[in-house]
Coordinates of C-alpha atoms and ligand atoms in Angstrom, one line a residue:
M152 CA 0.0 0.0 0.0
K153 CA 1.1 3.5 -0.7
A154 CA 0.1 5.9 1.9
I155 CA -0.1 9.7 1.7
A156 CA 1.7 11.5 4.4
G157 CA 0.3 14.7 5.9
N158 CA 2.7 16.9 3.9
G159 CA 1.6 15.3 0.6
E160 CA 4.6 13.0 0.3
T161 CA 3.9 9.4 -0.6
R162 CA 5.4 6.8 1.8
A163 CA 5.5 3.1 1.3
M164 CA 4.4 1.4 4.6
P165 CA 4.2 -2.3 3.9
E166 CA 4.0 -3.2 7.6
L167 CA 1.0 -0.9 8.1
E168 CA -1.1 -2.4 5.3
P169 CA -2.6 -5.4 7.1
V170 CA -3.4 -3.2 10.2
L171 CA -4.9 -0.2 8.3
S172 CA -7.0 -2.4 6.0
R173 CA -8.9 -3.9 8.9
R174 CA -12.6 -3.3 9.1
V175 CA -13.5 -1.6 12.4
T176 CA -16.6 -2.1 14.7
V177 CA -17.1 0.4 17.5
L178 CA -19.4 -0.8 20.2
G179 CA -20.4 2.3 22.2
A180 CA -19.4 4.8 19.5
T181 CA -21.1 7.8 21.2
G182 CA -19.3 7.6 24.5
S183 CA -16.0 9.2 25.5
I184 CA -13.9 6.3 24.3
G185 CA -16.1 5.8 21.2
V186 CA -15.7 9.4 20.1
S187 CA -11.9 9.3 20.8
T188 CA -11.7 6.1 18.8
L189 CA -13.3 7.7 15.8
S190 CA -11.0 10.8 16.1
V191 CA -8.0 8.5 16.0
I192 CA -9.4 6.9 12.8
V193 CA -10.2 10.2 11.2
N194 CA -6.6 11.3 11.9
A195 CA -5.2 8.0 10.5
R196 CA -7.2 8.6 7.3
A197 CA -5.8 12.1 7.0
V198 CA -2.3 10.7 7.4
Y199 CA -2.4 7.4 5.5
G200 CA -5.3 7.8 3.0
Q201 CA -9.1 8.1 3.3
H202 CA -9.6 4.4 2.5
V203 CA -7.9 3.1 5.7
L204 CA -9.8 1.6 8.6
P205 CA -13.2 1.2 7.0
I206 CA -16.1 1.0 9.5
A207 CA -18.2 -2.1 9.7
A208 CA -20.6 -1.2 12.5
L209 CA -21.3 1.6 15.0
T210 CA -23.5 1.1 18.0
A211 CA -25.0 3.4 20.7
Q212 CA -27.6 3.0 23.4
S213 CA -29.9 6.0 23.1
N214 CA -28.4 9.0 21.4
V215 CA -29.8 8.7 17.9
A216 CA -28.7 12.2 16.8
Q217 CA -25.1 11.6 17.7
L218 CA -25.0 8.1 16.2
A219 CA -26.7 9.3 13.0
E220 CA -24.1 12.1 12.7
Q221 CA -21.2 9.7 13.2
A222 CA -22.7 7.2 10.7
R223 CA -23.1 9.9 8.1
A224 CA -19.5 10.9 8.5
M225 CA -17.9 7.5 8.9
K226 CA -20.2 5.4 6.5
P227 CA -20.5 2.1 8.4
E228 CA -22.2 -0.9 6.9
I229 CA -24.6 -0.8 9.8
A230 CA -25.7 1.5 12.7
V231 CA -27.3 0.0 15.7
I232 CA -29.2 1.7 18.5
G233 CA -29.7 -0.3 21.7
D234 CA -33.0 1.2 22.7
P235 CA -35.6 -0.6 20.5
A236 CA -38.0 2.3 20.8
R237 CA -35.6 4.5 18.8
Y238 CA -35.5 2.3 15.7
G239 CA -37.8 4.5 13.6
E240 CA -35.9 7.7 14.6
L241 CA -32.6 6.2 13.5
R242 CA -34.0 4.8 10.3
D243 CA -35.4 8.2 9.3
A244 CA -32.2 9.9 10.3
L245 CA -30.2 7.6 7.9
A246 CA -32.7 7.4 5.1
G247 CA -31.1 7.5 1.7
T248 CA -27.6 6.8 3.0
G249 CA -27.6 3.1 2.2
I250 CA -26.5 2.4 5.8
E251 CA -28.3 -0.6 7.3
V252 CA -30.2 0.2 10.6
A253 CA -31.0 -2.1 13.5
A254 CA -32.2 -1.7 17.1
G255 CA -32.4 -3.6 20.4
R256 CA -30.1 -5.5 22.7
E257 CA -29.8 -8.5 20.4
A258 CA -28.8 -6.2 17.5
V259 CA -26.0 -4.8 19.7
I260 CA -24.8 -8.3 20.4
A261 CA -25.1 -9.2 16.7
A262 CA -22.9 -6.1 15.9
G263 CA -20.2 -7.8 18.0
A264 CA -20.7 -11.0 16.1
R265 CA -20.8 -9.4 12.6
P266 CA -17.6 -9.8 10.5
S267 CA -14.9 -7.2 11.0
E268 CA -11.2 -7.6 12.0
F269 CA -11.1 -5.1 14.8
V270 CA -13.6 -4.4 17.5
M271 CA -13.4 -1.5 20.0
V272 CA -15.5 -2.4 23.1
A273 CA -16.4 1.0 24.5
I274 CA -19.8 0.2 26.0
V275 CA -20.0 1.1 29.7
G276 CA -20.8 -1.5 32.3
A277 CA -21.7 -5.2 32.3
A278 CA -23.9 -4.6 29.3
A279 CA -20.6 -5.1 27.3
I280 CA -20.2 -8.8 28.4
E281 CA -22.2 -10.4 25.6
P282 CA -21.2 -8.1 22.7
A283 CA -17.5 -8.5 23.7
L284 CA -17.8 -12.3 24.0
A285 CA -19.4 -12.4 20.5
A286 CA -16.4 -10.6 19.1
I287 CA -13.9 -12.8 20.9
R288 CA -15.6 -16.0 19.9
R289 CA -15.3 -15.2 16.2
G290 CA -11.6 -14.5 16.6
A291 CA -11.5 -10.7 16.1
T292 CA -8.8 -8.4 17.4
V293 CA -10.6 -6.9 20.4
A294 CA -9.6 -3.6 21.9
L295 CA -11.0 -3.7 25.3
A296 CA -11.8 -0.3 26.9
N297 CA -14.6 -1.8 29.0
K298 CA -13.4 -3.2 32.3
E299 CA -16.7 -4.3 33.8
C300 CA -17.0 -7.3 31.5
V301 CA -13.7 -8.7 32.7
V302 CA -14.5 -8.0 36.3
A303 CA -18.0 -9.5 36.2
A304 CA -17.3 -12.4 33.9
G305 CA -13.5 -13.0 34.4
A306 CA -13.4 -16.8 34.2
V307 CA -15.9 -17.0 31.4
F308 CA -14.1 -14.3 29.5
R309 CA -10.7 -16.0 30.0
A310 CA -12.1 -19.4 28.8
A311 CA -13.6 -17.8 25.7
L312 CA -10.3 -16.1 25.0
D313 CA -8.3 -19.2 25.5
G314 CA -10.7 -21.2 23.2
S315 CA -10.5 -18.7 20.3
S316 CA -8.0 -17.2 18.0
A317 CA -8.9 -13.7 19.2
T318 CA -6.4 -11.1 20.3
V319 CA -7.3 -8.8 23.1
V320 CA -5.5 -5.5 23.4
P321 CA -6.4 -3.7 26.7
V322 CA -7.3 0.0 26.2
D323 CA -7.8 0.9 29.9
S324 CA -4.7 3.0 30.2
E325 CA -3.0 1.1 33.1
H326 CA -3.7 -2.2 31.4
N327 CA -2.6 -1.0 28.0
A328 CA 0.6 0.2 29.8
I329 CA 1.1 -3.3 31.4
F330 CA 0.5 -4.9 28.1
Q331 CA 3.2 -2.8 26.5
V332 CA 5.7 -3.2 29.3
L333 CA 5.3 -7.0 29.4
N334 CA 5.6 -7.0 25.6
G335 CA 4.4 -10.6 25.4
G336 CA 6.9 -11.7 28.1
D337 CA 6.3 -14.2 30.8
A338 CA 4.2 -12.6 33.6
S339 CA 5.2 -15.4 36.0
Q340 CA 8.7 -13.7 36.2
V341 CA 7.1 -10.5 37.5
E342 CA 7.4 -9.8 41.2
R343 CA 5.0 -6.9 41.4
V344 CA 2.7 -4.9 39.1
T345 CA 1.8 -1.4 40.4
L346 CA -1.2 0.4 38.9
T347 CA -1.2 4.2 39.4
A348 CA -4.4 6.0 40.5
S349 CA -4.8 9.8 40.1
G350 CA -6.7 9.8 43.5
G351 CA -9.6 11.6 41.8
P352 CA -11.0 15.0 42.8
F353 CA -11.4 14.2 46.6
R354 CA -7.8 13.0 47.1
E355 CA -7.2 15.7 49.8
W356 CA -10.8 16.0 51.2
T357 CA -11.7 15.1 54.7
L358 CA -14.3 12.4 55.3
E359 CA -16.6 15.1 56.7
K360 CA -16.4 17.1 53.5
M361 CA -16.8 14.0 51.3
R362 CA -20.2 13.3 52.9
D363 CA -21.8 16.2 51.0
V364 CA -20.1 15.5 47.6
T365 CA -22.5 16.2 44.7
P366 CA -22.7 14.3 41.4
E367 CA -21.3 17.4 39.6
Q368 CA -18.2 17.4 41.8
A369 CA -17.7 13.7 41.6
V370 CA -17.7 13.5 37.8
A371 CA -15.3 16.4 37.3
H372 CA -12.0 14.5 37.0
P373 CA -8.8 16.5 37.4
N374 CA -6.8 14.8 34.7
W375 CA -9.0 12.7 32.4
S376 CA -12.1 13.5 30.3
M377 CA -14.3 10.4 30.7
G378 CA -17.9 9.2 30.8
K379 CA -19.8 9.8 34.0
K380 CA -19.5 6.3 35.5
N381 CA -15.7 6.0 35.0
S382 CA -15.3 9.5 36.4
L383 CA -17.4 8.7 39.5
D384 CA -15.6 5.3 39.9
S385 CA -12.3 7.2 39.8
A386 CA -13.5 9.6 42.6
S387 CA -14.5 6.7 44.9
L388 CA -11.4 4.6 43.9
M389 CA -13.7 1.8 42.9
N390 CA -12.2 2.3 39.4
K391 CA -8.8 1.2 40.7
G392 CA -10.4 -1.7 42.6
L393 CA -12.1 -2.9 39.4
E394 CA -8.8 -2.4 37.6
L395 CA -6.9 -4.7 40.0
I396 CA -9.4 -7.5 39.2
E397 CA -9.2 -6.6 35.5
A398 CA -5.4 -7.0 35.7
H399 CA -5.7 -10.3 37.5
Y400 CA -7.8 -11.8 34.7
L401 CA -6.0 -10.2 31.7
F402 CA -2.5 -11.0 32.8
A403 CA -3.0 -14.0 35.1
L404 CA -1.4 -12.1 38.0
P405 CA -2.3 -13.3 41.5
D406 CA -3.5 -10.7 44.0
E407 CA -0.3 -10.7 46.0
K408 CA 1.6 -9.4 42.9
L409 CA -0.8 -6.4 42.4
D410 CA -0.8 -3.1 44.1
V411 CA -1.8 0.5 43.7
V412 CA 0.0 3.8 44.2
V413 CA -1.6 7.2 44.0
H414 CA 0.1 9.4 41.4
P415 CA -1.9 12.6 41.0
Q416 CA -0.3 13.7 37.7
S417 CA -1.3 10.5 35.8
I418 CA 1.9 10.4 33.8
I419 CA 3.1 7.0 34.8
H420 CA 0.4 4.4 34.2
C421 CA 2.0 1.3 35.5
M422 CA 5.2 -0.1 36.9
V423 CA 6.4 -3.7 36.5
T424 CA 9.0 -4.8 39.0
Y425 CA 11.2 -7.9 38.6
G426 CA 13.2 -9.9 41.1
D427 CA 16.5 -8.4 40.1
G428 CA 15.3 -5.0 41.3
T429 CA 14.4 -3.6 37.8
T430 CA 11.2 -1.6 37.6
L431 CA 9.9 -0.8 34.1
A432 CA 7.4 2.0 33.8
H433 CA 5.1 3.2 31.1
L434 CA 4.6 7.0 30.6
S435 CA 2.4 9.1 28.5
A436 CA 0.3 12.2 28.8
P437 CA -3.2 11.5 30.2
D438 CA -5.0 11.2 26.9
M439 CA -7.0 8.1 26.0
R440 CA -6.2 8.6 22.3
T441 CA -2.8 7.1 23.1
P442 CA -3.9 3.6 24.3
I443 CA -6.6 3.7 21.6
A444 CA -4.1 4.4 18.9
H445 CA -1.8 1.7 20.3
A446 CA -4.6 -0.8 20.1
I447 CA -5.7 0.2 16.6
G448 CA -2.1 0.0 15.3
Y449 CA -1.0 -3.1 17.3
P450 CA 1.4 -4.7 16.5
V451 CA 2.8 -1.6 14.7
R452 CA 2.6 2.1 15.7
I453 CA 0.3 4.5 13.9
A454 CA 0.2 8.3 14.0
S455 CA -2.2 9.7 16.6
P456 CA -3.4 13.2 17.5
S457 CA -2.7 12.4 21.2
R458 CA -0.9 14.9 23.4
K459 CA 2.7 14.0 23.8
L460 CA 4.8 14.2 26.9
D461 CA 6.9 17.2 27.8
L462 CA 8.4 16.4 31.1
A463 CA 10.7 19.5 31.4
H464 CA 7.6 21.7 31.4
M465 CA 5.6 19.5 33.7
G466 CA 7.0 19.9 37.2
P467 CA 7.5 17.2 39.8
L468 CA 5.8 13.8 39.8
S469 CA 4.5 12.6 43.2
F470 CA 3.4 9.3 44.7
F471 CA 1.4 8.4 47.8
A472 CA -0.1 5.3 49.4
P473 CA -3.9 5.1 48.9
D474 CA -6.0 5.9 52.0
S475 CA -8.3 3.0 52.6
Q476 CA -10.2 4.8 55.4
R477 CA -11.6 7.5 53.1
F478 CA -11.7 5.3 50.1
P479 CA -12.9 1.8 51.2
C480 CA -13.8 0.7 47.7
L481 CA -10.3 -0.3 47.0
D482 CA -10.2 -2.8 49.9
L483 CA -13.6 -4.1 49.0
A484 CA -12.4 -4.9 45.5
M485 CA -9.2 -6.5 46.7
G486 CA -11.3 -8.6 49.1
C487 CA -13.4 -9.8 46.2
L488 CA -10.3 -10.6 44.1
R489 CA -9.1 -12.8 47.0
S490 CA -12.4 -14.5 47.5
G491 CA -12.9 -15.2 43.8
G492 CA -16.0 -17.1 42.7
L493 CA -18.9 -14.7 42.1
A494 CA -17.6 -11.9 44.5
P495 CA -16.3 -9.7 41.6
T496 CA -19.6 -10.2 39.7
I497 CA -21.5 -9.0 42.7
L498 CA -19.1 -6.1 43.4
N499 CA -19.4 -4.8 39.9
A500 CA -23.2 -5.1 39.6
A501 CA -23.8 -3.5 43.1
N502 CA -21.4 -0.7 42.2
E503 CA -23.3 0.0 38.9
I504 CA -26.6 0.3 40.9
A505 CA -24.9 2.5 43.6
V506 CA -23.4 4.7 40.9
E507 CA -26.8 5.2 39.3
A508 CA -28.5 5.9 42.6
F509 CA -25.8 8.5 43.5
L510 CA -26.0 10.2 40.2
D511 CA -29.8 10.3 40.7
R512 CA -29.2 11.9 44.1
R513 CA -30.9 9.0 45.9
I514 CA -27.9 8.1 48.0
G515 CA -24.8 10.0 49.2
F516 CA -21.2 9.6 47.9
L517 CA -20.1 7.7 51.1
D518 CA -23.1 5.3 50.7
I519 CA -21.6 3.8 47.5
P520 CA -19.3 1.4 49.4
R521 CA -22.1 0.7 51.9
V522 CA -24.4 -0.5 49.1
V523 CA -21.6 -2.6 47.6
E524 CA -20.7 -4.1 51.0
S525 CA -24.4 -4.9 51.7
A526 CA -24.8 -6.7 48.4
L527 CA -21.6 -8.7 49.0
E528 CA -22.9 -9.7 52.5
T529 CA -26.2 -10.9 51.0
G530 CA -24.3 -12.7 48.2
E531 CA -22.0 -14.4 50.6
A532 CA -24.9 -16.0 52.4
K533 CA -26.7 -17.0 49.2
L534 CA -24.1 -17.7 46.5
S535 CA -21.0 -18.7 48.3
N536 CA -20.6 -22.1 46.6
T537 CA -21.7 -21.3 43.1
P538 CA -18.7 -21.4 40.7
P539 CA -19.0 -19.0 37.8
A540 CA -18.7 -21.8 35.3
D541 CA -20.8 -20.3 32.5
L542 CA -22.3 -17.1 31.3
E543 CA -25.7 -17.9 32.6
T544 CA -24.4 -18.2 36.2
V545 CA -22.6 -14.9 35.8
L546 CA -25.7 -13.1 34.4
S547 CA -28.0 -14.5 37.0
A548 CA -25.6 -13.5 39.8
D549 CA -25.3 -10.0 38.2
G550 CA -29.1 -9.7 38.1
E551 CA -29.5 -10.8 41.8
A552 CA -26.8 -8.5 43.0
R553 CA -28.5 -5.6 41.3
R554 CA -31.7 -6.4 43.2
W555 CA -29.8 -6.6 46.5
A556 CA -28.0 -3.4 45.8
D557 CA -31.3 -1.7 44.9
V558 CA -32.8 -2.8 48.3
A559 CA -29.7 -1.3 50.1
C560 CA -30.1 2.0 48.2
R561 CA -33.8 2.2 49.1
S562 CA -33.1 1.6 52.8
L563 CA -30.3 4.2 52.8
S564 CA -32.4 6.8 51.1
A565 CA -35.5 6.1 53.3
Ligands
LIG158 P1 -19.6 6.6 28.2 O1 -20.6 6.6 29.2 O2 -19.0 7.9 27.8 O3 -20.1 5.9 26.9 C1 -20.7 4.6 27.0 C2 -21.1 4.1 25.6 O4 -21.8 2.9 25.8 C3 -22.1 5.0 24.8 O5 -21.8 5.0 23.5 C4 -23.5 4.4 25.2 O6 -24.4 4.7 24.2 C5 -23.1 3.0 25.2 N1 -24.0 2.2 26.2 C6 -24.4 2.6 27.4 N2 -25.2 1.7 28.0 C7 -25.3 0.7 27.0 C8 -26.0 -0.5 27.0 N3 -26.8 -0.9 28.1 N4 -25.9 -1.3 25.9 C9 -25.2 -0.9 24.9 N5 -24.5 0.2 24.8 C10 -24.6 1.0 25.9 O7 -18.4 5.7 28.8 P2 -16.8 5.8 28.5 O8 -16.2 6.7 29.5 O9 -16.5 6.0 27.1 O10 -16.4 4.4 29.0 C11 -16.6 3.2 28.2 C12 -15.9 2.0 28.9 O11 -14.5 2.3 28.8 C13 -16.2 1.9 30.4 O12 -16.3 0.5 30.7 C14 -15.0 2.5 31.1 O13 -14.8 2.0 32.3 C15 -13.9 2.2 30.1 N6 -12.8 3.2 30.2 C16 -13.1 4.5 29.9 C17 -12.1 5.5 30.0 C18 -12.3 6.9 29.6 O14 -11.4 7.7 29.6 N7 -13.5 7.3 29.3 C19 -10.8 5.1 30.4 C20 -10.6 3.7 30.7 C21 -11.6 2.8 30.6
LIG159 MG1 -7.9 3.1 33.9

């Protein structure tokens, strides 16, 4: 393939050809990660030629106007809206474009199953489990931004991956960093993997002050621009807890090799320490277009519009131990990682319900870990011996945990 460089020169890039000719599916195209993914693709087309990275499918849950606009610009084969009531709206918005239109939960899963070589999983929450598994089972390269599917369905996810020819490239910045540092090496030689956490907007707040946190304050992240749930999870440190479990399943790392350090500048994303005393770190500006571009280009490097690092103008980098008194979600998640079984499934589902209730102003910020703990206690009594052998077991535990968490939210808001 001959590719056109930005300055009009023609460059031969044989190693890029197989990567840039892949058809792309974006599940959750209208979210923060979805929009950044499309911006990396638009940039790649400007650099390498308008024909690169053709779009197979775009999906969204409810924002028809945004999805239709994206579809008109990117010309996918199909656009899918998750909310079945919005089918007519999307069909009308794309009339005359030749783009196929579908709606409903099954259509989102079918978009994951539909042929394409590269799938970005940017749906938020456990709703990504089935579409992600559909893409893995057919052997696609799967760029995994969504962490909840790995946390909720870790063993099932792992088994599907081991039984398929799929390649998963983590996009969550810390896990993308670990993936790059390990570089296909043997994770059993690793002594410790440290994930960094920004500490979120309440890093220096007292417990007293945290009691009155509003949803607006909680979703205003100091470093990253993200969807509401990921921002809120970062503020409670549940995000880092979910990420410990995600790292366990993605890299087969036992809990005793995983830890967290608070690093407010979000420049170092992971550190991997070996027995000889070497620690390898991954650095980049806090810009999700970097891990997204890495995943789209993998195993080669493509151009990205991401911000680049300029350490000399940045000032000092600092590091602290996390405070488990003010941020109990981290220990809750670590406890679930240690217990295994369905504990991570319950943790994730209960957190999703608590996040929704907090954003709806039905419970307070400090109630989030209380709701999760309450669901875990109920789950321990009812589900302790159930192994998550298959997807049905996971989805049924996820559903039950949502009900338990809902009960806890009601009693806290009563
Ligand atoms: P977001 O809320 O901005 O976007 C979510 C997308 O999923 C939207 O396109 C929405 O239409 C779709 N969606 C929502 N509910 C759905 C459902 N039930 N079924 C199908 N589609 C649904 O979220 P985001 O911040 O882009 O995050 C996406 C995922 O990536 C999350 O799992 C998050 O933890 C992870 N992640 C995000 C960031 C970030 O910077 N935003 C960083 C690391 C990891
Ligand atoms: Mg992350």
